[in-house]
mmCIF file with all atom_site columns, C-alpha atoms and ligand atoms in Angstrom:
data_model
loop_
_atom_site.group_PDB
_atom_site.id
_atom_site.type_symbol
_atom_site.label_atom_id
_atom_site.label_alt_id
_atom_site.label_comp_id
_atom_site.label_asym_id
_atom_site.label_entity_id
_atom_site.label_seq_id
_atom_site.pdbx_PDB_ins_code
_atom_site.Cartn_x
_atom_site.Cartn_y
_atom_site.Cartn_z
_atom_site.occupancy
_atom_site.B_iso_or_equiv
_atom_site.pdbx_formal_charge
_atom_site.auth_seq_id
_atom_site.auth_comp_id
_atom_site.auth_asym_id
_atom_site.auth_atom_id
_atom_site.pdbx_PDB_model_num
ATOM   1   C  CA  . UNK A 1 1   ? 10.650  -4.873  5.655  1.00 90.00 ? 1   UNK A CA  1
ATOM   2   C  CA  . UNK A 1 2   ? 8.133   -7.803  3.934  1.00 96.00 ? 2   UNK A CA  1
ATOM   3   C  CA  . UNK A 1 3   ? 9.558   -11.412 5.385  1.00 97.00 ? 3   UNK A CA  1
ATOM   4   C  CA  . UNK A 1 4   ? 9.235   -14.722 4.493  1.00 97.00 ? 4   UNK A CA  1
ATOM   5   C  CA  . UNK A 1 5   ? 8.947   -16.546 7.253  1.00 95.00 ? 5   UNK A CA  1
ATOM   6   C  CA  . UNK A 1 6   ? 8.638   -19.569 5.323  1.00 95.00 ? 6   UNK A CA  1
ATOM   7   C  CA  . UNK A 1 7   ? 6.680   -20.676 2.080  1.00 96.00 ? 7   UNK A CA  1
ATOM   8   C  CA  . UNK A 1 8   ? 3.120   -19.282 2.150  1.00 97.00 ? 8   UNK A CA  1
ATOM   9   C  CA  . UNK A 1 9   ? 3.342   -17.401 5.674  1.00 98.00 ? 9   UNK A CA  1
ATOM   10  C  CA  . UNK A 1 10  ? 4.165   -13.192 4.918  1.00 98.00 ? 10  UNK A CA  1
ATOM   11  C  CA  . UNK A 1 11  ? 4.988   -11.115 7.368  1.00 98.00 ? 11  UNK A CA  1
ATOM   12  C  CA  . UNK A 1 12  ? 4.468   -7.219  7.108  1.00 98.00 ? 12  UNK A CA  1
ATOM   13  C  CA  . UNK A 1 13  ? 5.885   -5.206  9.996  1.00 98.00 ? 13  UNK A CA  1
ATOM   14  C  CA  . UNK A 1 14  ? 4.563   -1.971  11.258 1.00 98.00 ? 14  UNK A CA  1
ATOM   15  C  CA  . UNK A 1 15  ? 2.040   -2.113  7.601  1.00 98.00 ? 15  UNK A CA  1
ATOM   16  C  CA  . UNK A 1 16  ? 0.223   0.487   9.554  1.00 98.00 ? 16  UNK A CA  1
ATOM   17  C  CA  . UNK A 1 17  ? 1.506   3.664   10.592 1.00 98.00 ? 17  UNK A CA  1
ATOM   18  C  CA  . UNK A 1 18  ? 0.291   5.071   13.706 1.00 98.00 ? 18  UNK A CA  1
ATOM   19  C  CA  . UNK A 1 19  ? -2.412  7.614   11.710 1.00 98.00 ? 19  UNK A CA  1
ATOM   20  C  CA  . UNK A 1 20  ? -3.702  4.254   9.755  1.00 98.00 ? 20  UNK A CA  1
ATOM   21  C  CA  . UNK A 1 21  ? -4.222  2.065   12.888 1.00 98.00 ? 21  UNK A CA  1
ATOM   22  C  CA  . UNK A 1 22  ? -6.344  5.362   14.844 1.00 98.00 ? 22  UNK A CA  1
ATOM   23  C  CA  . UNK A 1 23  ? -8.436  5.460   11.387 1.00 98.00 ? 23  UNK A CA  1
ATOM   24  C  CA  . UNK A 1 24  ? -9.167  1.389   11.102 1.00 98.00 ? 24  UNK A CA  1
ATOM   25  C  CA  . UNK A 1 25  ? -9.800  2.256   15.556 1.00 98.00 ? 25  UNK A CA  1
ATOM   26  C  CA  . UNK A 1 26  ? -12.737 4.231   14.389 1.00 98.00 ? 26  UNK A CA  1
ATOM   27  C  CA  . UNK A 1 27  ? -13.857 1.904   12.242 1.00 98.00 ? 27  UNK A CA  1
ATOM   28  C  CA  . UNK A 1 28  ? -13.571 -0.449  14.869 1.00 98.00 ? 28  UNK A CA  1
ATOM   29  C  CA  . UNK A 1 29  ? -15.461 1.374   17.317 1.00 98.00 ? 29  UNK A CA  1
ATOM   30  C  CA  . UNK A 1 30  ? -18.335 2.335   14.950 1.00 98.00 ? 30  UNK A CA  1
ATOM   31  C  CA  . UNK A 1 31  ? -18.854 -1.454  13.912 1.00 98.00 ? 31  UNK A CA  1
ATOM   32  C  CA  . UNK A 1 32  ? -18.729 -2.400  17.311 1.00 98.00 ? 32  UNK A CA  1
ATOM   33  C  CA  . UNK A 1 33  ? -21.846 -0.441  18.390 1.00 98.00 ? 33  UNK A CA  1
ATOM   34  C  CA  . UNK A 1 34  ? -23.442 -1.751  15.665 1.00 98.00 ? 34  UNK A CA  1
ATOM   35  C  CA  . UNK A 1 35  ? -22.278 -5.698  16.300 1.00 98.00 ? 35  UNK A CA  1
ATOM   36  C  CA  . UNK A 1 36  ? -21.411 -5.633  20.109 1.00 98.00 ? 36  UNK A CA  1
ATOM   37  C  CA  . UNK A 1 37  ? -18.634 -7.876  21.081 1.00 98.00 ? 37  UNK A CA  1
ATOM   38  C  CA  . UNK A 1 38  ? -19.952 -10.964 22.220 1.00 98.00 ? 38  UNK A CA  1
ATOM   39  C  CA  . UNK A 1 39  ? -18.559 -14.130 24.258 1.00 98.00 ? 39  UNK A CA  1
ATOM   40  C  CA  . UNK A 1 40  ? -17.941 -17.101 21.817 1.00 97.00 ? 40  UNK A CA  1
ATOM   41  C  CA  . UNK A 1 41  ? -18.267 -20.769 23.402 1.00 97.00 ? 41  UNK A CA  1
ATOM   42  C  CA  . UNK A 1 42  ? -16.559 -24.070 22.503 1.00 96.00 ? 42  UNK A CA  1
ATOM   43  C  CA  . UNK A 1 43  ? -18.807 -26.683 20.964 1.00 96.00 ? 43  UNK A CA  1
ATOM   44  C  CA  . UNK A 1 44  ? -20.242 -29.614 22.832 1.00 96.00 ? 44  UNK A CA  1
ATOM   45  C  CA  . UNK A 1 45  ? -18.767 -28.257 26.462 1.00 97.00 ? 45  UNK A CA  1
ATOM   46  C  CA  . UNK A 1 46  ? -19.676 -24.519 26.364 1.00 97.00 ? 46  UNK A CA  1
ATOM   47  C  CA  . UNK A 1 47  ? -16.619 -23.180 27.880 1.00 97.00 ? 47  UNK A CA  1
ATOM   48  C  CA  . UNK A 1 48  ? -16.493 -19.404 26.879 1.00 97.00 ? 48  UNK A CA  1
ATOM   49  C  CA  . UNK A 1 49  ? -13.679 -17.783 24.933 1.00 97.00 ? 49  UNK A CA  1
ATOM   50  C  CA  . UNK A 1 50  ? -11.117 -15.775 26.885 1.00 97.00 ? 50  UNK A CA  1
ATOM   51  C  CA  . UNK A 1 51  ? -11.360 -13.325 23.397 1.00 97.00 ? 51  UNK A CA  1
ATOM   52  C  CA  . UNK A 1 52  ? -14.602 -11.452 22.335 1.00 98.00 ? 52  UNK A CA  1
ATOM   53  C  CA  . UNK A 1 53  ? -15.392 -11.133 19.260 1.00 98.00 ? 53  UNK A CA  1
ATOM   54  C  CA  . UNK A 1 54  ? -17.600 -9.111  16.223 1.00 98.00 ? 54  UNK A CA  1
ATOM   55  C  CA  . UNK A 1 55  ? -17.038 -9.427  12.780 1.00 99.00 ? 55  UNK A CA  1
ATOM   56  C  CA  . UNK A 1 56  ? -17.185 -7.357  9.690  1.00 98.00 ? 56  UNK A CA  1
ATOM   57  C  CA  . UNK A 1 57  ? -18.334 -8.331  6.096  1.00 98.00 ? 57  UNK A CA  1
ATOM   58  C  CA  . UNK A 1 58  ? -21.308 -10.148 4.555  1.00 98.00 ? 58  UNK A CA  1
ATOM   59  C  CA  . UNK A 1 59  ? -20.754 -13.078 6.884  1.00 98.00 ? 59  UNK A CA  1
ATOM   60  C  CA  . UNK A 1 60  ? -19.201 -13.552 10.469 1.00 98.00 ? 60  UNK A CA  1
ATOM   61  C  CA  . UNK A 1 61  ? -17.612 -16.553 12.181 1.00 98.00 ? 61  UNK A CA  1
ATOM   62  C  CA  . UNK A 1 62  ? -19.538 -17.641 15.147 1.00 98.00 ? 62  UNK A CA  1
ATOM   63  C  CA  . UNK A 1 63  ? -19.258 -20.521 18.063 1.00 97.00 ? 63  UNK A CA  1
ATOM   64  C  CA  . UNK A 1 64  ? -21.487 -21.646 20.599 1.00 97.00 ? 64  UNK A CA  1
ATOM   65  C  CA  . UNK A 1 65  ? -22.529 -24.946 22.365 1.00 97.00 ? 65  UNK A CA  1
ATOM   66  C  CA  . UNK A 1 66  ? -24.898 -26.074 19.990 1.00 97.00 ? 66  UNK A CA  1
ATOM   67  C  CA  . UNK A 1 67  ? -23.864 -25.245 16.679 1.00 97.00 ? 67  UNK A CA  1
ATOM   68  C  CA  . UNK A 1 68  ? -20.110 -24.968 17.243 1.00 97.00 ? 68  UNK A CA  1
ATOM   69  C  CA  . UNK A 1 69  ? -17.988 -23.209 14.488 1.00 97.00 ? 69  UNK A CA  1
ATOM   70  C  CA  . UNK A 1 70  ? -19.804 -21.721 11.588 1.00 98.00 ? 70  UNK A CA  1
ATOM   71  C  CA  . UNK A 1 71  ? -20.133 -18.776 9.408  1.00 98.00 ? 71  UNK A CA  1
ATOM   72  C  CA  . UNK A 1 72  ? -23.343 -16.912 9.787  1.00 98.00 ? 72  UNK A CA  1
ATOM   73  C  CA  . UNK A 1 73  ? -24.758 -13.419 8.012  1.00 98.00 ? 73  UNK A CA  1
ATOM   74  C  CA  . UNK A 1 74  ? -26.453 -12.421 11.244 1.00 98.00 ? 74  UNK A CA  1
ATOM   75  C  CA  . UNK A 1 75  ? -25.136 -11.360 15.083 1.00 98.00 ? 75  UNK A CA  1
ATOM   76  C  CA  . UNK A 1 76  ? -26.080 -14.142 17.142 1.00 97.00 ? 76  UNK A CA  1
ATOM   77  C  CA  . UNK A 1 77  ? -26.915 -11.445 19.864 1.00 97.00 ? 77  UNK A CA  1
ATOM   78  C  CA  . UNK A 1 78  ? -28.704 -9.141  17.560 1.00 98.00 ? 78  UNK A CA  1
ATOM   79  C  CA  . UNK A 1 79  ? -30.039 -10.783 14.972 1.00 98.00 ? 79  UNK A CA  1
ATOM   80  C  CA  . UNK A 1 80  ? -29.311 -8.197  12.090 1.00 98.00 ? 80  UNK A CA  1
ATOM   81  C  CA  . UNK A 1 81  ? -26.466 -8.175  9.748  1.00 98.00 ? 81  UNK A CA  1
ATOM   82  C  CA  . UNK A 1 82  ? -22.643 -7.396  10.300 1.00 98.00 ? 82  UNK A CA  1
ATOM   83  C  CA  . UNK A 1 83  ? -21.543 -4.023  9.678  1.00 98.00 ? 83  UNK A CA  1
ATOM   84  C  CA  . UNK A 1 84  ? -19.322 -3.868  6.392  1.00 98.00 ? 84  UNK A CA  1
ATOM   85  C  CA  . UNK A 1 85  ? -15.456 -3.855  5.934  1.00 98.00 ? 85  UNK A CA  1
ATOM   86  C  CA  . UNK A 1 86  ? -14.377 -0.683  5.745  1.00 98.00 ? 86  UNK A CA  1
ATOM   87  C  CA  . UNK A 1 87  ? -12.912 0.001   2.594  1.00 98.00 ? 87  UNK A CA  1
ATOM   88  C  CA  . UNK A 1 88  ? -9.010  0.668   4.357  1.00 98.00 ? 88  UNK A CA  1
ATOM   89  C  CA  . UNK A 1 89  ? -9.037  -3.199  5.117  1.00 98.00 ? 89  UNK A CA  1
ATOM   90  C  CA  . UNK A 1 90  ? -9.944  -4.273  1.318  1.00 98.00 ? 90  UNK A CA  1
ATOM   91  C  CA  . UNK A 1 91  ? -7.558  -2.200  0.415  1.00 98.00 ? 91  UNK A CA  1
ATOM   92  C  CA  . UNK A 1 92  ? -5.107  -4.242  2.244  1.00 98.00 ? 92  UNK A CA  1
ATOM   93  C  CA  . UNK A 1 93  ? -6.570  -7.347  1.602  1.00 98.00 ? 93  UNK A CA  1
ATOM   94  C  CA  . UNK A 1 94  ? -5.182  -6.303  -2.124 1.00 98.00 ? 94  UNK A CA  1
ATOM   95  C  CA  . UNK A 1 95  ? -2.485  -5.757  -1.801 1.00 98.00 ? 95  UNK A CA  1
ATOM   96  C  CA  . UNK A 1 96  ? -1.040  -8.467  0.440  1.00 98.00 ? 96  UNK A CA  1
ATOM   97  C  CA  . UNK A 1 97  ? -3.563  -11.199 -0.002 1.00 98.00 ? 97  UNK A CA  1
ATOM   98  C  CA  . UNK A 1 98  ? -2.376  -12.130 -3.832 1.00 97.00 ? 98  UNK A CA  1
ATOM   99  C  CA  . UNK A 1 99  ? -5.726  -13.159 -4.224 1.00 98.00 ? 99  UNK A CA  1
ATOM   100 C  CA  . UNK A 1 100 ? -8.606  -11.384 -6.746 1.00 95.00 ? 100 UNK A CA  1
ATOM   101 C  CA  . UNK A 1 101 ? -11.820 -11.277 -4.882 1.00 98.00 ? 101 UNK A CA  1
ATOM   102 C  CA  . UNK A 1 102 ? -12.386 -9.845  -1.942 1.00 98.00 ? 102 UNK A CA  1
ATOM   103 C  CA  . UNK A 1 103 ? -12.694 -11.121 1.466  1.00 98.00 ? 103 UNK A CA  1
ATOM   104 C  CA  . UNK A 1 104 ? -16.187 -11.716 2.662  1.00 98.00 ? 104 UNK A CA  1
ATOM   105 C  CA  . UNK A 1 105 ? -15.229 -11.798 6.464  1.00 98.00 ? 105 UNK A CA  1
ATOM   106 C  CA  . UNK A 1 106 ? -13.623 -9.889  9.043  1.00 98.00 ? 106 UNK A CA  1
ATOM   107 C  CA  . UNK A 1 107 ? -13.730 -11.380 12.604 1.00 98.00 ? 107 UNK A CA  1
ATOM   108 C  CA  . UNK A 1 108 ? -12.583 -8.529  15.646 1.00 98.00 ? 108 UNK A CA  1
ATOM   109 C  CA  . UNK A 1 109 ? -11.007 -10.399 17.945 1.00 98.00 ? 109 UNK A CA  1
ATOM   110 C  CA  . UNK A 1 110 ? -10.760 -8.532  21.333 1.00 98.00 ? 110 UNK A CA  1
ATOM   111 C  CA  . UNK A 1 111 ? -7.743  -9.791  23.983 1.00 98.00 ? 111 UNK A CA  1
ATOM   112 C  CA  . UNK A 1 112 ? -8.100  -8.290  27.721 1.00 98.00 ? 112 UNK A CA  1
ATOM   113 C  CA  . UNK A 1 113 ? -4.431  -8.676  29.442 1.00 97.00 ? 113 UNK A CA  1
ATOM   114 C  CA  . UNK A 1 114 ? -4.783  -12.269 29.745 1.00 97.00 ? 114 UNK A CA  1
ATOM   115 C  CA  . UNK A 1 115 ? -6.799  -13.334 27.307 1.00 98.00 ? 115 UNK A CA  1
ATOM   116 C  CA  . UNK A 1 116 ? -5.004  -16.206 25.109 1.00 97.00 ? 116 UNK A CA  1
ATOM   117 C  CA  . UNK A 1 117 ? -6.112  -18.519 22.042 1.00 97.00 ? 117 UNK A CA  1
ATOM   118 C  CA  . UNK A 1 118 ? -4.783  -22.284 21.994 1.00 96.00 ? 118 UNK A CA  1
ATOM   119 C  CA  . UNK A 1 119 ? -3.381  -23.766 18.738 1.00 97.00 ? 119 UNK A CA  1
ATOM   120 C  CA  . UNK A 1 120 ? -6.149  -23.946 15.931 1.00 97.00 ? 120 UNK A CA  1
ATOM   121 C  CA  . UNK A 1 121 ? -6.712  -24.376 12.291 1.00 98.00 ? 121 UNK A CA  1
ATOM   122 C  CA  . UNK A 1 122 ? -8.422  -21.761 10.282 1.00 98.00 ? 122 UNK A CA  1
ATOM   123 C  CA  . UNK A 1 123 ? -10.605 -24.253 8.246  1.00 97.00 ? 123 UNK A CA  1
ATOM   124 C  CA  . UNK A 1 124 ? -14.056 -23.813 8.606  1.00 98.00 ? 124 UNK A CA  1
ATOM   125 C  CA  . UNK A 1 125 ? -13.914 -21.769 4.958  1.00 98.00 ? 125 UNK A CA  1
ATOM   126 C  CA  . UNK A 1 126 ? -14.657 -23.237 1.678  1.00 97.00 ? 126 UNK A CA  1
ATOM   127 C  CA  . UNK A 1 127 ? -12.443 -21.526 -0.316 1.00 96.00 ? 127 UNK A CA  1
ATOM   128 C  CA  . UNK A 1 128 ? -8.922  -22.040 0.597  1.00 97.00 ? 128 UNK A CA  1
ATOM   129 C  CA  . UNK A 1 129 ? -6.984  -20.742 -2.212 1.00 97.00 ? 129 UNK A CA  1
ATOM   130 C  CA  . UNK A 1 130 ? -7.658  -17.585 -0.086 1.00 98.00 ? 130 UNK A CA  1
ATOM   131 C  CA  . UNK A 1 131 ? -4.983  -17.135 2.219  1.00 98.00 ? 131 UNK A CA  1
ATOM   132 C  CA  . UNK A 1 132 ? -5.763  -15.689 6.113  1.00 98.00 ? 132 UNK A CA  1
ATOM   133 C  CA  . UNK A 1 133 ? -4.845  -11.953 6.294  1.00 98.00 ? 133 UNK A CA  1
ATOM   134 C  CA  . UNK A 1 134 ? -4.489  -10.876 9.523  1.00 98.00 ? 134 UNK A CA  1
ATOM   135 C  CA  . UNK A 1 135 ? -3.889  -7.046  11.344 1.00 99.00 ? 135 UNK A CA  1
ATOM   136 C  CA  . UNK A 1 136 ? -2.896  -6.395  14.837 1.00 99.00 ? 136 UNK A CA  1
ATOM   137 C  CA  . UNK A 1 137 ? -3.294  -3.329  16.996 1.00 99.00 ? 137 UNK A CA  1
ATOM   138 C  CA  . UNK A 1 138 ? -2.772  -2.325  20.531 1.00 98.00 ? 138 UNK A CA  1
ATOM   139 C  CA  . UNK A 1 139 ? -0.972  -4.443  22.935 1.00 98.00 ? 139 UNK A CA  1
ATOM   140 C  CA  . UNK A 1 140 ? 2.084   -7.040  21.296 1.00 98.00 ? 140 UNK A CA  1
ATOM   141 C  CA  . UNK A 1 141 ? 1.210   -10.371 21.256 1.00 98.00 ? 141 UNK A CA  1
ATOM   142 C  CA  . UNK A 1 142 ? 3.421   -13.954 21.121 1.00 98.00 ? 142 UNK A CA  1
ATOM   143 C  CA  . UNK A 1 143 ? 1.933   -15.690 18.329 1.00 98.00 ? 143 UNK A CA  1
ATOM   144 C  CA  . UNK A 1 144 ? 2.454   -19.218 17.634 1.00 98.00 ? 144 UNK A CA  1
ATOM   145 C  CA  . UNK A 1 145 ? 2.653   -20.492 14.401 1.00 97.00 ? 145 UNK A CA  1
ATOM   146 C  CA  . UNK A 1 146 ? 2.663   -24.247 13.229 1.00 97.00 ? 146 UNK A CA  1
ATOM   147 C  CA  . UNK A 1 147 ? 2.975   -26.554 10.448 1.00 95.00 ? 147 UNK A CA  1
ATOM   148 C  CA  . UNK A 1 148 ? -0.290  -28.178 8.781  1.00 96.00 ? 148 UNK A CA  1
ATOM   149 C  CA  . UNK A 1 149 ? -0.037  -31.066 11.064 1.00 95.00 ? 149 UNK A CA  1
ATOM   150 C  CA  . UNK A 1 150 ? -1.300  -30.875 15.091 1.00 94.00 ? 150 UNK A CA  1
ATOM   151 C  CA  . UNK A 1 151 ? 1.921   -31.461 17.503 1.00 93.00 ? 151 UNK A CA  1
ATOM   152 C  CA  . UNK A 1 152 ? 4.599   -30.597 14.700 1.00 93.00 ? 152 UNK A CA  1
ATOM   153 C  CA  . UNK A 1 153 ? 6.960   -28.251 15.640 1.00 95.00 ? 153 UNK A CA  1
ATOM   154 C  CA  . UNK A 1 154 ? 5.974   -24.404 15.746 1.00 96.00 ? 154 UNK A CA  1
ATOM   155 C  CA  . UNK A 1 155 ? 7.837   -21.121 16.107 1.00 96.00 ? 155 UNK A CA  1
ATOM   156 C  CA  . UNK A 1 156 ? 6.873   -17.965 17.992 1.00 97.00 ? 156 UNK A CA  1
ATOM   157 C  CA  . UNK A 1 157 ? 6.619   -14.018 16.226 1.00 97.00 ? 157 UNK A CA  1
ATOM   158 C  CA  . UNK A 1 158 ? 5.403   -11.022 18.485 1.00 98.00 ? 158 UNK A CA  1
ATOM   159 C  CA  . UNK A 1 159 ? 3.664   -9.091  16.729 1.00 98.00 ? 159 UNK A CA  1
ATOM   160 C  CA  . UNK A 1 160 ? 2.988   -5.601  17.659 1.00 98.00 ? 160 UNK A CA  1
ATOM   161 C  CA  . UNK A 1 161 ? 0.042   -3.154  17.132 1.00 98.00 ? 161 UNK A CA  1
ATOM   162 C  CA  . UNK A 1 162 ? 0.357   -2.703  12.551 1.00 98.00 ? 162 UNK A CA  1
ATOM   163 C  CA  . UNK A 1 163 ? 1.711   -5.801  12.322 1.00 98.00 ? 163 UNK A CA  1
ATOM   164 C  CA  . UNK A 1 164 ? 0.009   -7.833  9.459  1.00 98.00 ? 164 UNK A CA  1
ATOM   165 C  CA  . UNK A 1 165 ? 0.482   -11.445 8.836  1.00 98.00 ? 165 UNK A CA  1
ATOM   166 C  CA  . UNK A 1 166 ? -0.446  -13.606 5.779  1.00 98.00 ? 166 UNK A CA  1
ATOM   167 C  CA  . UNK A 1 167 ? -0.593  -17.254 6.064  1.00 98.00 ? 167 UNK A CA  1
ATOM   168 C  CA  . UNK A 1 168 ? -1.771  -19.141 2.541  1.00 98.00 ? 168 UNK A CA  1
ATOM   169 C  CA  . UNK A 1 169 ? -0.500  -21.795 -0.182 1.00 97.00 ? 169 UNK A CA  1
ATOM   170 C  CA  . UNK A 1 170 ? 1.073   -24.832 1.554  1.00 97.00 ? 170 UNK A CA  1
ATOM   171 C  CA  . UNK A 1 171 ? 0.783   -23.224 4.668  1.00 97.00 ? 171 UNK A CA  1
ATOM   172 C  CA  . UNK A 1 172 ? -2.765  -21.898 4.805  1.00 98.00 ? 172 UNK A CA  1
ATOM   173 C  CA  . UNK A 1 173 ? -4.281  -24.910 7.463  1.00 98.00 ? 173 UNK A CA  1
ATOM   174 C  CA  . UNK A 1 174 ? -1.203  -23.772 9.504  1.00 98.00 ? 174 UNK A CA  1
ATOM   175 C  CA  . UNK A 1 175 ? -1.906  -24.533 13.121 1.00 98.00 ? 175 UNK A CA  1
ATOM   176 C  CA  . UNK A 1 176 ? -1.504  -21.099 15.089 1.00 98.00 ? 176 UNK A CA  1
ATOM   177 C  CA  . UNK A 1 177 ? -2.530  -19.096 18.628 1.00 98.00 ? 177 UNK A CA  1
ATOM   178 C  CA  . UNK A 1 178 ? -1.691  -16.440 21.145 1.00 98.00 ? 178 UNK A CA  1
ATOM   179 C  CA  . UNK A 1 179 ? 0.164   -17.707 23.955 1.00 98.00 ? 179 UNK A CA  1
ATOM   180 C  CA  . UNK A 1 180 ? 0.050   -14.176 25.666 1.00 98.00 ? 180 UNK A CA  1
ATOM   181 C  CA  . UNK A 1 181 ? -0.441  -10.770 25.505 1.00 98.00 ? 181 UNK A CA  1
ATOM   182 C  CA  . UNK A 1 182 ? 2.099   -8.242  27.019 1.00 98.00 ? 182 UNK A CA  1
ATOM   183 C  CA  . UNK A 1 183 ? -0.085  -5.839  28.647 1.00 98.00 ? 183 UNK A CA  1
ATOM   184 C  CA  . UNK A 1 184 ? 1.371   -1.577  28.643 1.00 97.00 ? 184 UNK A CA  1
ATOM   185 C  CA  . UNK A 1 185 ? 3.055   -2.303  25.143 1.00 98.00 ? 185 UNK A CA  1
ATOM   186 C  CA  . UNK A 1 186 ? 0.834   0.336   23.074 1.00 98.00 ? 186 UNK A CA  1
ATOM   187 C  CA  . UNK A 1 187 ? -0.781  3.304   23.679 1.00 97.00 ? 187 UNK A CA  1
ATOM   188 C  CA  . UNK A 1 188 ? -3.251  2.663   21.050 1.00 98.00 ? 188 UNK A CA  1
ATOM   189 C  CA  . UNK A 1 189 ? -5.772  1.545   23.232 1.00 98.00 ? 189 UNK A CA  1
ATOM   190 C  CA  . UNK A 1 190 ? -6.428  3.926   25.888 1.00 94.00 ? 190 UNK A CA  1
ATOM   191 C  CA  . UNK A 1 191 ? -7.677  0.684   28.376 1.00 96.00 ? 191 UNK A CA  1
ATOM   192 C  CA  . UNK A 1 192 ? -4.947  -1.360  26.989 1.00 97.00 ? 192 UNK A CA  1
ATOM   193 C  CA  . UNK A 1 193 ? -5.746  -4.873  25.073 1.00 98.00 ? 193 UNK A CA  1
ATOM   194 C  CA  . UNK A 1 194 ? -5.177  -6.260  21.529 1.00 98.00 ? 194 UNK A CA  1
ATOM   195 C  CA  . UNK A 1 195 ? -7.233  -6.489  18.751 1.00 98.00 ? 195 UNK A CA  1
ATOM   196 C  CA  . UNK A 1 196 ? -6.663  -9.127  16.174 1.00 98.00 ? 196 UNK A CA  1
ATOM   197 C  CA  . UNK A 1 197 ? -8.573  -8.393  13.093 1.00 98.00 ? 197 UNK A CA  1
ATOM   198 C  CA  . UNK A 1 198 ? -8.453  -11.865 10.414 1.00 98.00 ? 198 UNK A CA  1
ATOM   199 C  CA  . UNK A 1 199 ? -9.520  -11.230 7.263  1.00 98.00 ? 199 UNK A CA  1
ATOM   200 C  CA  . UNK A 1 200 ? -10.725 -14.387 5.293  1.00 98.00 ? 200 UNK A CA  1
ATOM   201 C  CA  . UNK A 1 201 ? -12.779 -15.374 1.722  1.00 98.00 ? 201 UNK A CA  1
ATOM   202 C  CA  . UNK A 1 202 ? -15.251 -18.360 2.726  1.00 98.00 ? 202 UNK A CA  1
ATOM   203 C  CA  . UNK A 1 203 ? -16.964 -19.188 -0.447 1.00 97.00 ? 203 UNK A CA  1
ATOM   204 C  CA  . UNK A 1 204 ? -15.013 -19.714 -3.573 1.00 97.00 ? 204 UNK A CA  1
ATOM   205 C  CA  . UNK A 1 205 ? -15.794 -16.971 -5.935 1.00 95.00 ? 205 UNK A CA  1
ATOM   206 C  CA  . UNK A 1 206 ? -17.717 -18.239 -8.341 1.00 82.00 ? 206 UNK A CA  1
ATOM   207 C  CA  . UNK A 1 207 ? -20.017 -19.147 -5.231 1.00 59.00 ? 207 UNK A CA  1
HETATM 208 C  C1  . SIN B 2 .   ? -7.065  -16.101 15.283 1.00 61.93 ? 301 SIN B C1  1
HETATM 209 O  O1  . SIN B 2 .   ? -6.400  -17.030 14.886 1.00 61.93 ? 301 SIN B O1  1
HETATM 210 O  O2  . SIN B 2 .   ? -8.307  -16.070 15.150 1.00 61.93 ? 301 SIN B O2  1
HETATM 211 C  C2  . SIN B 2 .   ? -6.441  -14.923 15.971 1.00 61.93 ? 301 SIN B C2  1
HETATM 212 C  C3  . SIN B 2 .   ? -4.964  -14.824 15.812 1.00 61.93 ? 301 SIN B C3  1
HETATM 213 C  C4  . SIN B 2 .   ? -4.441  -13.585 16.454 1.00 61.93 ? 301 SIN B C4  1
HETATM 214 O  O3  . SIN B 2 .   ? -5.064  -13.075 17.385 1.00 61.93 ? 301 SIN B O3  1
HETATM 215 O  O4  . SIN B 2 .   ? -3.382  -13.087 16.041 1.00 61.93 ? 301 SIN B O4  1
HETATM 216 FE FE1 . FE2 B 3 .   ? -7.141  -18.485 13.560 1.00 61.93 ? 302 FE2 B FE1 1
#
């Protein structure tokens, strides 16, 4: 059942049925051999990521030392372009996202059992009419989810492997993370884990 959590922040439990989440796998998989997961680094200091990541679409959100957090069209490993959404994920980008064009990013977040992400802001996109779609699979996770302003107070959601989340409108600079993973929740993944998959428009459309 589709709840509200509060104005601008959807959730969709279980939008994936178990036949769904093995297709978008494959997908997965194939992009992944294609855009190998690499090891993302914090600006200025250079302390690695506990996630790794790859991305989908015509761009992909990258982070290292010396550039810090930015959009790129090319792998920073391999130089050559992301693979493309697959067309199940702009399918649900319609029909949840409320929003006309599609999204030109998908970053593939990958969790190992203890692999966490501290409270951010998704805000390195132009466009921010768009809201943030975003798909889980394998493991449940305890997400954290904010208000627009840093240290406000926030509330916590597991969300489990077909989960999908919207956050948009007043609440689409929402500060949010993953305070844990519960490892042995999902079968999905035969070596355990969690992928996140976020879903975002950077440019405005008439970009
Ligand atoms: C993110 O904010 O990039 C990831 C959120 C999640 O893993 O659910
Ligand atoms: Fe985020």
């Amino acid at each position: 059942m589709v709840t509200t959590i509060r104005e601008g922040i959807v959730f969709h439990p279980q939008y994936l049925d178990a036949a769904a989440q093995e297709a978008l796998l494959r997908h997965i998989r194939e992009a992944a051999k294609a855009a190998p997961l690499f090891t993302p680094e914090m600006p200025r200091t250079g302390k690695p990521f506990s996630v790794r990541m790859t991305n989908m679409g015509s761009l992909g959100w990258v982070s290292d030392r010396e550039n810090g957090y930015r959009y790129q069209e090319a792998h920073p490993v391999t130089g050559r372009p992301w693979p493309p959404i697959p067309p199940l994920l702009l399918d649900l980008w319609r029909d949840v996202s409320g929003y006309a064009a599609p999204p030109e990013a998908c970053l593939v977040n990958f969790y190992g059992s203890s692999a966490r992400m501290g409270l951010h802001q998704d805000r390195d996109e132009q466009d921010l009419d768009a809201p943030v779609v975003s798909v889980s699979l394998g493991d449940s996770a305890l997400f954290r989810i904010g208000g627009t302003v840093r240290g406000g107070k926030t509330q916590s959601l597991k969300l489990a492997s077909g989960d999908v989340l919207v956050f948009g409108g007043p609440e689409r600079l929402c500060f949010h993370g993953i305070d844990r993973i519960y490892p042995g929740t999902s079968t999905l993944l035969k070596d355990g884990g969690r992928i996140n998959l976020t879903l975002r428009r950077v440019y405005k459309p008439s970009h």
